[in-house]
Short mmCIF file of C-alpha atoms in Angstrom, two decimals:
data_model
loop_
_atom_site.label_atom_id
_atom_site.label_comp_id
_atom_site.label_asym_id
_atom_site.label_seq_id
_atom_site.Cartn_x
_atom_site.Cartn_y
_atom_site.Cartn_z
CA UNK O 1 -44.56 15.13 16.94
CA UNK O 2 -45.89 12.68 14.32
CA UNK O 3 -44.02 9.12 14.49
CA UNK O 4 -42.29 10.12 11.04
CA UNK O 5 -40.47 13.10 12.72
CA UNK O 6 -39.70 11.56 15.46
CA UNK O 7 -37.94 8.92 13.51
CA UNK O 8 -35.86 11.73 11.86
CA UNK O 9 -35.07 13.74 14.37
CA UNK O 10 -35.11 11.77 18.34
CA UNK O 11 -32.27 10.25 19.75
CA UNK O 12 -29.58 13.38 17.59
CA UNK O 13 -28.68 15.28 20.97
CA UNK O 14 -24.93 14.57 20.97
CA UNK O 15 -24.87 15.41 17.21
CA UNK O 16 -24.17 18.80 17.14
CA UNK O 17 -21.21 18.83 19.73
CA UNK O 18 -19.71 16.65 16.97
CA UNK O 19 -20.87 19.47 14.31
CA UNK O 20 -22.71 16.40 12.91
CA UNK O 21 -26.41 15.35 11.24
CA UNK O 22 -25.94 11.86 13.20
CA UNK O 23 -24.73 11.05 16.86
CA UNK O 24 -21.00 10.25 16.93
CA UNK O 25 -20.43 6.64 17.74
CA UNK O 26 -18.42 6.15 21.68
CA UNK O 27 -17.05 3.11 22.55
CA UNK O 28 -15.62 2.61 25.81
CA UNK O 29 -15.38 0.42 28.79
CA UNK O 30 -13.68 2.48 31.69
CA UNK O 31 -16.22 5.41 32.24
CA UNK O 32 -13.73 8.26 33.80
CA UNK O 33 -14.48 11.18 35.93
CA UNK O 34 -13.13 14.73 36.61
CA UNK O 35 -14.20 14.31 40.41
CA UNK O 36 -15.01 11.67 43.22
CA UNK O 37 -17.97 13.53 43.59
CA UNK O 38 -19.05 13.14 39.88
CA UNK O 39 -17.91 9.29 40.12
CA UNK O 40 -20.48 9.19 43.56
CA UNK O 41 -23.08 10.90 41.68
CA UNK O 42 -22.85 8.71 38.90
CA UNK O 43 -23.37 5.20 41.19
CA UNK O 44 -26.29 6.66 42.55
CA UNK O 45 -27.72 7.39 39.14
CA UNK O 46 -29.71 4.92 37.67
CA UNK O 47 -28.13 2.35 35.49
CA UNK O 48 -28.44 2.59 31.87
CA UNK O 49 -29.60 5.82 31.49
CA UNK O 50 -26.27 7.52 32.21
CA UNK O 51 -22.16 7.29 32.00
CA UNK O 52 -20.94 4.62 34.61
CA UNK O 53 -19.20 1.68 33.64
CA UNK O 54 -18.86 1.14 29.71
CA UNK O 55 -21.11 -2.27 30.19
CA UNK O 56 -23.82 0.30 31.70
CA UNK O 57 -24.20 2.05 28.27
CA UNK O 58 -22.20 5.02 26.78
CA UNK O 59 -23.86 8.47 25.16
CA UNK O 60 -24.96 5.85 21.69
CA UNK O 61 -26.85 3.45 24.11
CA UNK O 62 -28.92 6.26 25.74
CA UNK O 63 -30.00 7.95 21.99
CA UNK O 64 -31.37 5.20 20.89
CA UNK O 65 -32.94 4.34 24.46
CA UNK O 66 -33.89 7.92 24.16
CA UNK O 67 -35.23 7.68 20.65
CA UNK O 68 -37.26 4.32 21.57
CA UNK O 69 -38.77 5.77 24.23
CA UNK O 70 -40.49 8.86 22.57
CA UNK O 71 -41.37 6.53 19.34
CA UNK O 72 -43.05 4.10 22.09
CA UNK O 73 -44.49 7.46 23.67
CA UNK O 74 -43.41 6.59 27.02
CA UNK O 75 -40.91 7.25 29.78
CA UNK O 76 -38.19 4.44 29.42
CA UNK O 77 -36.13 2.06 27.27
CA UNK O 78 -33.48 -0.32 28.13
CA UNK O 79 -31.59 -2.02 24.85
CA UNK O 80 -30.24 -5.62 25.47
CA UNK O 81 -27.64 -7.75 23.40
CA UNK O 82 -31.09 -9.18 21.41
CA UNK O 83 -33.99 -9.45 21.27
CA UNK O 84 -34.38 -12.97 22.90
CA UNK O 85 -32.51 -11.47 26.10
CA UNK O 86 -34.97 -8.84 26.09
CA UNK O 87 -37.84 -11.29 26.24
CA UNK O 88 -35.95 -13.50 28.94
CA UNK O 89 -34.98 -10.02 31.29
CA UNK O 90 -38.73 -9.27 31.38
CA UNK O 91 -39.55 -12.63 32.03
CA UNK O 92 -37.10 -13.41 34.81
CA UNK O 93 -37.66 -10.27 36.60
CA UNK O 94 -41.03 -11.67 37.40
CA UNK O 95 -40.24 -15.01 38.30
CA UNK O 96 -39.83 -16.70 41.22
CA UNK O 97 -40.28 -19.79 43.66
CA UNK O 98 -43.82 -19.78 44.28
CA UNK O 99 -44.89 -17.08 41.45
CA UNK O 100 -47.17 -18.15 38.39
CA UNK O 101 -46.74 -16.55 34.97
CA UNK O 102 -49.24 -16.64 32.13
CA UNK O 103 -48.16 -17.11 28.44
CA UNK O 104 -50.35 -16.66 25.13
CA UNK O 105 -49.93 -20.42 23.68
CA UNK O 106 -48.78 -18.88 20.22
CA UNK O 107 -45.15 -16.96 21.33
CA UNK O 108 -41.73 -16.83 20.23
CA UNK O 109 -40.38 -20.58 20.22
CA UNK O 110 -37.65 -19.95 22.43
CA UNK O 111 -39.62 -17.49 24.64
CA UNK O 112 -41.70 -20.97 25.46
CA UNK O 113 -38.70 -22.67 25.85
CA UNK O 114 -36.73 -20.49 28.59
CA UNK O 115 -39.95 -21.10 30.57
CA UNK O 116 -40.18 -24.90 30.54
CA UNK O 117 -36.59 -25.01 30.78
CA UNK O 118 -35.44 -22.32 32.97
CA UNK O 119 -38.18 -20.98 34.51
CA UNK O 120 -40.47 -23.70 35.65
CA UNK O 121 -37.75 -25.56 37.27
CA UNK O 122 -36.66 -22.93 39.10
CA UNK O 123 -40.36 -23.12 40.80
CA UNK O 124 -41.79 -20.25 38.72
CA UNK O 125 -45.46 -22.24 37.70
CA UNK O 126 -45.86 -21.31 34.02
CA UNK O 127 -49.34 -21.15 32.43
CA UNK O 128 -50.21 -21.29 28.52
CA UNK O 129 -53.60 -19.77 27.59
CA UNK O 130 -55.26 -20.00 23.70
CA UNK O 131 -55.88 -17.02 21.87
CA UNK O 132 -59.86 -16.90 22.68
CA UNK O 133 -59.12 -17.66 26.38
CA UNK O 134 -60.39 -15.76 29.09
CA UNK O 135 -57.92 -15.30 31.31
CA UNK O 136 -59.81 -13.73 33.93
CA UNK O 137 -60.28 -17.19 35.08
CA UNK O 138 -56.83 -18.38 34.73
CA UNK O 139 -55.49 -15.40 37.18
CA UNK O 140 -53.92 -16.48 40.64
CA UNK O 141 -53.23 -14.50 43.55
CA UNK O 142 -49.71 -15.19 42.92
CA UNK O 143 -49.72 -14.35 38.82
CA UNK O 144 -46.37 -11.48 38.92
CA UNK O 145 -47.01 -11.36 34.63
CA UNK O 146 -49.00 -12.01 32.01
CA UNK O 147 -47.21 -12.01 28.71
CA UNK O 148 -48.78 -11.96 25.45
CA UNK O 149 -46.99 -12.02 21.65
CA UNK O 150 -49.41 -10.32 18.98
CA UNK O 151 -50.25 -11.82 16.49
CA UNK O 152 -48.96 -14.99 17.17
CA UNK O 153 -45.07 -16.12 16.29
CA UNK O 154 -46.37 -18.36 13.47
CA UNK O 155 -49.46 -18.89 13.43
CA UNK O 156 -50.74 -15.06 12.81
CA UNK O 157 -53.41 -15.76 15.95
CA UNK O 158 -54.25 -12.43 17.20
CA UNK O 159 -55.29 -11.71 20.75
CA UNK O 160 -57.95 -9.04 22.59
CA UNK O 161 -55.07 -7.25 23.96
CA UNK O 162 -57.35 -4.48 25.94
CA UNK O 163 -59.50 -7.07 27.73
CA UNK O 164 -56.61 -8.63 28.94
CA UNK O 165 -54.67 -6.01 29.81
CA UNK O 166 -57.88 -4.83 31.54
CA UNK O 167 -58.51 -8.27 33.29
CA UNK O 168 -54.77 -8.29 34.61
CA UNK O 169 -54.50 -4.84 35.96
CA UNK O 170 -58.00 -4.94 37.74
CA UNK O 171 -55.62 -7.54 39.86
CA UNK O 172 -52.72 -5.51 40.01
CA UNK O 173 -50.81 -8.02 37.73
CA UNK O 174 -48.48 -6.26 34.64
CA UNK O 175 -49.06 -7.34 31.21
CA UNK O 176 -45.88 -7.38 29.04
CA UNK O 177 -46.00 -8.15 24.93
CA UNK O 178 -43.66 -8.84 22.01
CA UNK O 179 -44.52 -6.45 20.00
CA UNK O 180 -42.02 -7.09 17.41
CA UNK O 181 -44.59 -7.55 14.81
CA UNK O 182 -46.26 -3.74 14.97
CA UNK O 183 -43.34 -1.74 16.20
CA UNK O 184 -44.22 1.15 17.37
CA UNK O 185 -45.42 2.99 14.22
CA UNK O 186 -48.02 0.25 13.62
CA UNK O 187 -48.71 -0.63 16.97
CA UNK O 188 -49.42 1.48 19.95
CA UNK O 189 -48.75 -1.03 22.97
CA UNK O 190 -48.68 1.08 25.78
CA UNK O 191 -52.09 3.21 24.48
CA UNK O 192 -53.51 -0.18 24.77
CA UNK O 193 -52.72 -0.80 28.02
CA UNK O 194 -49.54 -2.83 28.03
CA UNK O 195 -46.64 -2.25 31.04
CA UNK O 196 -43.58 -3.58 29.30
CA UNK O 197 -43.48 -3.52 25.29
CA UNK O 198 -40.24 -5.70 24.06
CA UNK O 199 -38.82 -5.42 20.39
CA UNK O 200 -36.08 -7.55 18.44
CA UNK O 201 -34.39 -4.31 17.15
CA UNK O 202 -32.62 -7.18 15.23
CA UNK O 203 -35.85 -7.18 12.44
CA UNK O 204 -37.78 -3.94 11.25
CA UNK O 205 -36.32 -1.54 13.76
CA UNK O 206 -32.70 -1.92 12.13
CA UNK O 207 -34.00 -3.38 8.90
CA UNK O 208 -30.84 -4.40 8.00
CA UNK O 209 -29.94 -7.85 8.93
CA UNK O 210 -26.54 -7.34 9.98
CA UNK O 211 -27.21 -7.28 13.81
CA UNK O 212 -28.92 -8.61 16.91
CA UNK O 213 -30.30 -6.22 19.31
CA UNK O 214 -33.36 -6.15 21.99
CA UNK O 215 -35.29 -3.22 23.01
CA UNK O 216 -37.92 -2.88 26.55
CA UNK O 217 -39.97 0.29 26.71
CA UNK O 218 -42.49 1.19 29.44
CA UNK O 219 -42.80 3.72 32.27
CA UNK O 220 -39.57 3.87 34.65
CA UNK O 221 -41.60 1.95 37.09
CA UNK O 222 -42.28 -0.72 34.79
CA UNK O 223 -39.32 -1.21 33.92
CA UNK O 224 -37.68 -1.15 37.33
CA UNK O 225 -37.29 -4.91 38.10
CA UNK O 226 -36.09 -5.30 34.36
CA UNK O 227 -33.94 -2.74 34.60
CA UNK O 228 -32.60 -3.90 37.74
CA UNK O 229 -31.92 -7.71 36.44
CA UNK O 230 -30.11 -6.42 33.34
CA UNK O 231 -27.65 -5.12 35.51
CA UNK O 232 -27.07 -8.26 37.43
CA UNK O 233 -26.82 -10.94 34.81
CA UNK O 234 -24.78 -8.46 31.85
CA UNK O 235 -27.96 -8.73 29.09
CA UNK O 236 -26.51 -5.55 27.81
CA UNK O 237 -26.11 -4.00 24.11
CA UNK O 238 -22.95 -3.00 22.42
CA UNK O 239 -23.03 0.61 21.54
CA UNK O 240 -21.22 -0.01 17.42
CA UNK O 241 -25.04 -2.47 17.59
CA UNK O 242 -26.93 0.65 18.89
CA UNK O 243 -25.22 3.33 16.51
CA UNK O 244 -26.58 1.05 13.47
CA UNK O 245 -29.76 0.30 14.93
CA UNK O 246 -30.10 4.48 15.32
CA UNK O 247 -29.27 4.54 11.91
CA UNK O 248 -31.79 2.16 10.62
CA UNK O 249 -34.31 3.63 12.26
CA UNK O 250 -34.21 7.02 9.97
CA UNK O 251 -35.88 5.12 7.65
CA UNK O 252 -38.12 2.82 9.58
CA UNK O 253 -41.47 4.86 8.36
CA UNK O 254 -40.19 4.64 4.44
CA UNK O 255 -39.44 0.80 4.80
CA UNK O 256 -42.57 -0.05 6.84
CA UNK O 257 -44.86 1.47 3.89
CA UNK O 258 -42.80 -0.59 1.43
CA UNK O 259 -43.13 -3.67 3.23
CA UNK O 260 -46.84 -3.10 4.07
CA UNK O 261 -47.79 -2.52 0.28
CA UNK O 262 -46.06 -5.26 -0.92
CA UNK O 263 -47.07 -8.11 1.31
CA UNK O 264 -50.47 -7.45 0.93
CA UNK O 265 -50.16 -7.55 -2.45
CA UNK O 266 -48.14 -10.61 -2.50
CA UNK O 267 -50.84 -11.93 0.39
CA UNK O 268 -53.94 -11.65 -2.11
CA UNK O 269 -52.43 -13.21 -4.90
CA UNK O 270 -51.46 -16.14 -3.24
CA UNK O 271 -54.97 -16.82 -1.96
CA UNK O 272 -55.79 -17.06 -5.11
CA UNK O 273 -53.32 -20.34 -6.06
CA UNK O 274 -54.64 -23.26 -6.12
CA UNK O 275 -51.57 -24.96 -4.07
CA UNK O 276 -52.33 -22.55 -1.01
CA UNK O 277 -55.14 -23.37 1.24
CA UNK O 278 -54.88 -20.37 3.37
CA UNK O 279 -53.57 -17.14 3.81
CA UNK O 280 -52.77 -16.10 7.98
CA UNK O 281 -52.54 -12.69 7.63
CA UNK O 282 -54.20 -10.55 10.00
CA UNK O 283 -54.77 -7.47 7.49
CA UNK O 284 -56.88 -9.19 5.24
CA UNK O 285 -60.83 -8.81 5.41
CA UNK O 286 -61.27 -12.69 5.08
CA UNK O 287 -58.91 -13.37 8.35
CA UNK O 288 -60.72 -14.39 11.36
CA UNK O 289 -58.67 -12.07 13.38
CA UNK O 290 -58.85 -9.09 11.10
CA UNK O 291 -61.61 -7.00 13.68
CA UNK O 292 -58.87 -7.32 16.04
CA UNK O 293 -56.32 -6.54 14.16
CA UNK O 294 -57.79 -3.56 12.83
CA UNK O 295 -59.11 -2.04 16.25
CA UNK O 296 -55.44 -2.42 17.47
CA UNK O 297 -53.03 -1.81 14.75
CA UNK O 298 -52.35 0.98 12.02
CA UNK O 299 -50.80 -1.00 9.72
CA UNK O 300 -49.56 -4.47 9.07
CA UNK O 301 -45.74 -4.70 7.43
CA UNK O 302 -45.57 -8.76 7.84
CA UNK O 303 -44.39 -11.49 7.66
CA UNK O 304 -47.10 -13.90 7.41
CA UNK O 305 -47.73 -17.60 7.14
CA UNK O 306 -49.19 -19.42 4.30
CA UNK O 307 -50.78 -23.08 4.64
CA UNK O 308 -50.06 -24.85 1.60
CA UNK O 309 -52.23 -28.37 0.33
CA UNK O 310 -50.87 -31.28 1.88
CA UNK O 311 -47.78 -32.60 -0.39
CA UNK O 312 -44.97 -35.03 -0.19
CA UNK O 313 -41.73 -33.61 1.23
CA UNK O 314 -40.20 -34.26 -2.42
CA UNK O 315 -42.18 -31.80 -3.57
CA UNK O 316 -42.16 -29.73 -0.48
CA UNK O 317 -38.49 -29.30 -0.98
CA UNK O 318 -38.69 -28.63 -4.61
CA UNK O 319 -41.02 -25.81 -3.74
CA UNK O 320 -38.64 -24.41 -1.27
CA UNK O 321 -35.37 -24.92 -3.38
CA UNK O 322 -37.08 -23.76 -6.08
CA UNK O 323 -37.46 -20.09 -5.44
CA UNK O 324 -34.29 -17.79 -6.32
CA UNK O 325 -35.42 -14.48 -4.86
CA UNK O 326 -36.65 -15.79 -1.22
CA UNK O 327 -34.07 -17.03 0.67
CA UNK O 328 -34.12 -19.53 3.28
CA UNK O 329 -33.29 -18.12 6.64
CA UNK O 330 -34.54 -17.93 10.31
CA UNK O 331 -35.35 -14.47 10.76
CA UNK O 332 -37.42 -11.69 8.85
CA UNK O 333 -37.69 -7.66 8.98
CA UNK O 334 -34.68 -6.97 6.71
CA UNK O 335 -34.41 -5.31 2.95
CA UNK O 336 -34.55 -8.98 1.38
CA UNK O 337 -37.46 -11.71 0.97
CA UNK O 338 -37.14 -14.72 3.72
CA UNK O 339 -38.80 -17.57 3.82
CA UNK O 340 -38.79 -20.75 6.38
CA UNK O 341 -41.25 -23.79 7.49
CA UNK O 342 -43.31 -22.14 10.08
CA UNK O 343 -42.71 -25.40 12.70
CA UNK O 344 -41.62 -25.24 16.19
CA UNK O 345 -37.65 -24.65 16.42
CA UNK O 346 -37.35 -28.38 17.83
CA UNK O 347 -38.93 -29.89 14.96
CA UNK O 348 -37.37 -27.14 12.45
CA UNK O 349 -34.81 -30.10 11.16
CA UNK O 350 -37.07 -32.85 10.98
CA UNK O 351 -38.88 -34.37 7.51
CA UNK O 352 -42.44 -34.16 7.71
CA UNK O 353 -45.03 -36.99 6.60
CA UNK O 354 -46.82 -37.20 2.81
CA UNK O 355 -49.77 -34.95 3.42
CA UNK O 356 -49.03 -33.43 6.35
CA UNK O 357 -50.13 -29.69 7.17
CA UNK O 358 -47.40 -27.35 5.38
CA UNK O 359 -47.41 -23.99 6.78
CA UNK O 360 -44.38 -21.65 5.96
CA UNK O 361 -43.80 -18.14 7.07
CA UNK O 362 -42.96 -15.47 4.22
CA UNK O 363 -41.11 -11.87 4.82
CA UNK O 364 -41.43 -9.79 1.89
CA UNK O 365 -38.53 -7.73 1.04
CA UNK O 366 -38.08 -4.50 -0.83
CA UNK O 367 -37.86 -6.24 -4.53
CA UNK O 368 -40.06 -5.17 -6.77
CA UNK O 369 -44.02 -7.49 -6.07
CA UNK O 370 -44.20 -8.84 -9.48
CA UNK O 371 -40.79 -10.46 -9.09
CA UNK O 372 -41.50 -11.53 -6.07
CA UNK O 373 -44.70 -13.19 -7.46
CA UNK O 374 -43.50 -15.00 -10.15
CA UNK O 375 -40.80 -16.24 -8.08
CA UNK O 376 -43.41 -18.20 -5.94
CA UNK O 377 -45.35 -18.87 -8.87
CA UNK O 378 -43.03 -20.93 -10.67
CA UNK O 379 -41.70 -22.36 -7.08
CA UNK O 380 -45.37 -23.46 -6.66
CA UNK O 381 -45.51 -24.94 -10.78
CA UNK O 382 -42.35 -26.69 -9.63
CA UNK O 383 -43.52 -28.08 -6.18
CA UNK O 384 -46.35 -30.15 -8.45
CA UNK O 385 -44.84 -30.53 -11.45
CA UNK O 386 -41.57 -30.90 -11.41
CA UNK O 387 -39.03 -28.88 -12.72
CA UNK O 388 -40.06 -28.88 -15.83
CA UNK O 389 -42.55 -25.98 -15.03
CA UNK O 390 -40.20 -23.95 -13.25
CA UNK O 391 -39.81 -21.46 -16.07
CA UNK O 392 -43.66 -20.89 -16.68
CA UNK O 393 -44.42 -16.90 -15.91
CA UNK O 394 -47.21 -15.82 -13.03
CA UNK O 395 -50.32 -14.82 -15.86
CA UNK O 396 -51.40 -12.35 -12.87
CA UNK O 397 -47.65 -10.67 -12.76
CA UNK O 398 -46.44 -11.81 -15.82
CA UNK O 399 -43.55 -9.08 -16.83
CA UNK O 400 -40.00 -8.87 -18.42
CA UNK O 401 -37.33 -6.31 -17.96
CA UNK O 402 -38.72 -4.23 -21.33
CA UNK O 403 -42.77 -4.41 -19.74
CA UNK O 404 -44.56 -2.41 -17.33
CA UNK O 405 -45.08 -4.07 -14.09
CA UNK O 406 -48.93 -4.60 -13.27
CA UNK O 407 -50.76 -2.20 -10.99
CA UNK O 408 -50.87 -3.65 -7.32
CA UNK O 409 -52.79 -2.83 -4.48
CA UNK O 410 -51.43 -0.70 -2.43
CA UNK O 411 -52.73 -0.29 1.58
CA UNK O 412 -52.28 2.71 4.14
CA UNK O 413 -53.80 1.16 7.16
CA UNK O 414 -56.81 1.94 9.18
CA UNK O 415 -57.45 5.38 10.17
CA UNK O 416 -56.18 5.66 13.72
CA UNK O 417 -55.76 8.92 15.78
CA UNK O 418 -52.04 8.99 14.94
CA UNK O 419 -53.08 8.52 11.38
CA UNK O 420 -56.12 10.43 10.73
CA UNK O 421 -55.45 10.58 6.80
CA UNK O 422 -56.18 7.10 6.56
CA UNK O 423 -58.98 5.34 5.59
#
């Protein structure tokens, strides 16, 4: 089935024993059973994919596992508390005294910082490698994982994710990637070779911001040592956060479109102001990673990073304060506009020198693009001028509440197989 009827109509099973369109919500801790031999059956069953201990998962967990799975097209999924546990499961199950892990330079910051802090003194050697690398040189006999993020957390960097996956697996090594960015409907990890994809649930998938929740997907066997530390160290997911997260998902498809349209929009006009030196945004032609992008992705929802001219932090902060539509907030993939100072989490709190490289990561909502644009208009009139310019209109999406909105450019992807209609 096509992604968008998937998303309607996977993970519904235990629906119509409730007479229901969507799966009834159980809660429970104690698991009970009719028989001892149901209870014995049930402990040799594997854990998380059926009734056991209310910790294990009840029927909500394994829909959306269920769902996951087929929208990932591939055998498993185990959902974690978020998605940071996700990353760390995957991560831990291949560590070790004595075992090397490699690391794309530009993930998650706190994916970075369980290894230097966790990890590596534990004795797991932990390797960064740049975008262009070739890491066929950087494998050991002793590399257990290569893990990737695509593009990069902030700074959009995108990575050949076929050559390494094909470098890794010619010595026997699983690759494993945050592919938070894509999801599955934009991004089809395990076509391109990846073992273990891992999603924060908490941003498209749910789309809500009212949760935390972490997703793994891969083959059974993939997922085996995951699957298997989960269980020991209690990374699970509550099932009211998986019952939401099912929900969300309906309209996954219908939000992603949304999202896509407008941040390219949003995206071109901004390359266009003076204040903005560059654009990192993978789906644009003038990107340097845009081949890449487009030879792995179908689509590109956001968020993306923006460099702005160097400024003083006065007017850095009047830029940011300005704005009345984008809020200021550490996360991204929900119904509203976010935006944050795309800086490592360690120097997140810190002032910045007078002139010093400003680069700040944008989500774009749901609101209506020409809003949207002449909120960062006048933020960036403000940021320069003072406040005194705050009212000035965008020329290019200059509207009121009794004028047609301007025509924007809308975007449907490159044509993929699972999106032949595109072009």
């Amino acid at each position: 089935m096509h992604h968008h009827t998937l998303l309607v109509h996977a993970g519904r099973d235990t629906a119509a024993a409730a007479h229901s369109v969507s799966p009834p919500l159980v809660r429970t801790s104690t698991t009970v059973f009719a028989t001892l031999e149901d209870y014995k059956q049930a402990q040799r069953g594997q854990v998380f994919d059926a009734p056991r201990y209310g910790r294990s998962g009840t029927a909500t967990t394994f829909e959306l596992q269920r769902a996951m799975a087929a929208l990932a097209g591939t055998e498993a999924c185990i959902a974690t508390s978020c998605g940071l546990s996700a990353i760390t499961a995957v991560l831990a199950a291949h560590a070790g005294s004595g075992r090397h892990i490699l690391l794309s330079d530009g993930v998650y910051g706190p994916t970075r910082v369980f290894c230097e802090k966790e990890l590596a003194p534990s004795g797991t050697t932990v390797e960064f490698f740049a975008h262009g690398a070739d890491i066929t040189t950087l494998l050991r006999s002793n590399t257990s994982l290569v893990f990737i993020e695509t593009p990069a957390s902030l700074t959009m960097d995108m990575l050949d994710v076929r050559a390494i996956c094909t470098a890794a697996h010619e010595r026997g090594v699983p690759v494993a990637c945050d592919a938070t960015w894509g999801t599955p409907l934009f991004f089809d990890a395990h076509q391109l070779g990846i073992d273990i994809s891992v999603h924060a649930a908490t941003k498209f998938i749910n789309g809500h911001s009212d949760l935390l929740l972490g997703l793994c997907t891969g083959t059974s066997e993939a997922l085996s040592t995951v699957r298997a530390y989960c269980d020991r160290s209690g990374a699970h997911a509550a099932p009211d956060t998986c019952w939401l997260t099912l929900r969300g998902l309906r309209t996954l498809a219908a939000r992603l479109a949304r999202h896509q349209a407008s941040a390219l929009a949003l995206a071109q006009w901004l390359q266009a102001q003076s204040a903005v030196q560059r654009v990192r945004f993978p789906a644009l032609p003038t990107d340097p990673g845009f081949e890449l992008w487009r030879s792995q992705f179908s689509g590109a929802a956001g968020p993306f990073t923006i460099e702005l001219a160097p400024c003083s932090e006065a007017a850095f902060s009047r830029f940011i304060n300005g704005l009345s539509l984008f809020s200021l907030g550490t996360s991204w993939g929900g119904f509203e506009s976010l935006i944050m100072p795309a800086v490592p989490h360690h120097l997140r709190a810190l002032a910045a020198p007078d002139d010093a490289p400003r680069l700040v990561r944008l989500h774009i909502g749901l609101e209506d693009p020409a809003d949207l644009c002449d909120d960062l208009h006048s933020a960036l009139q403000s940021m320069h001028h003072g406040e005194d310019a705050a009212g000035d209109r965008c020329s290019t999406c200059r509207t009121s509440r009794n004028e047609t909105p301007p025509t924007l450019t809308t975007f449907s992807g490159p044509a993929s197989a699972a999106n032949p209609a595109r072009s």
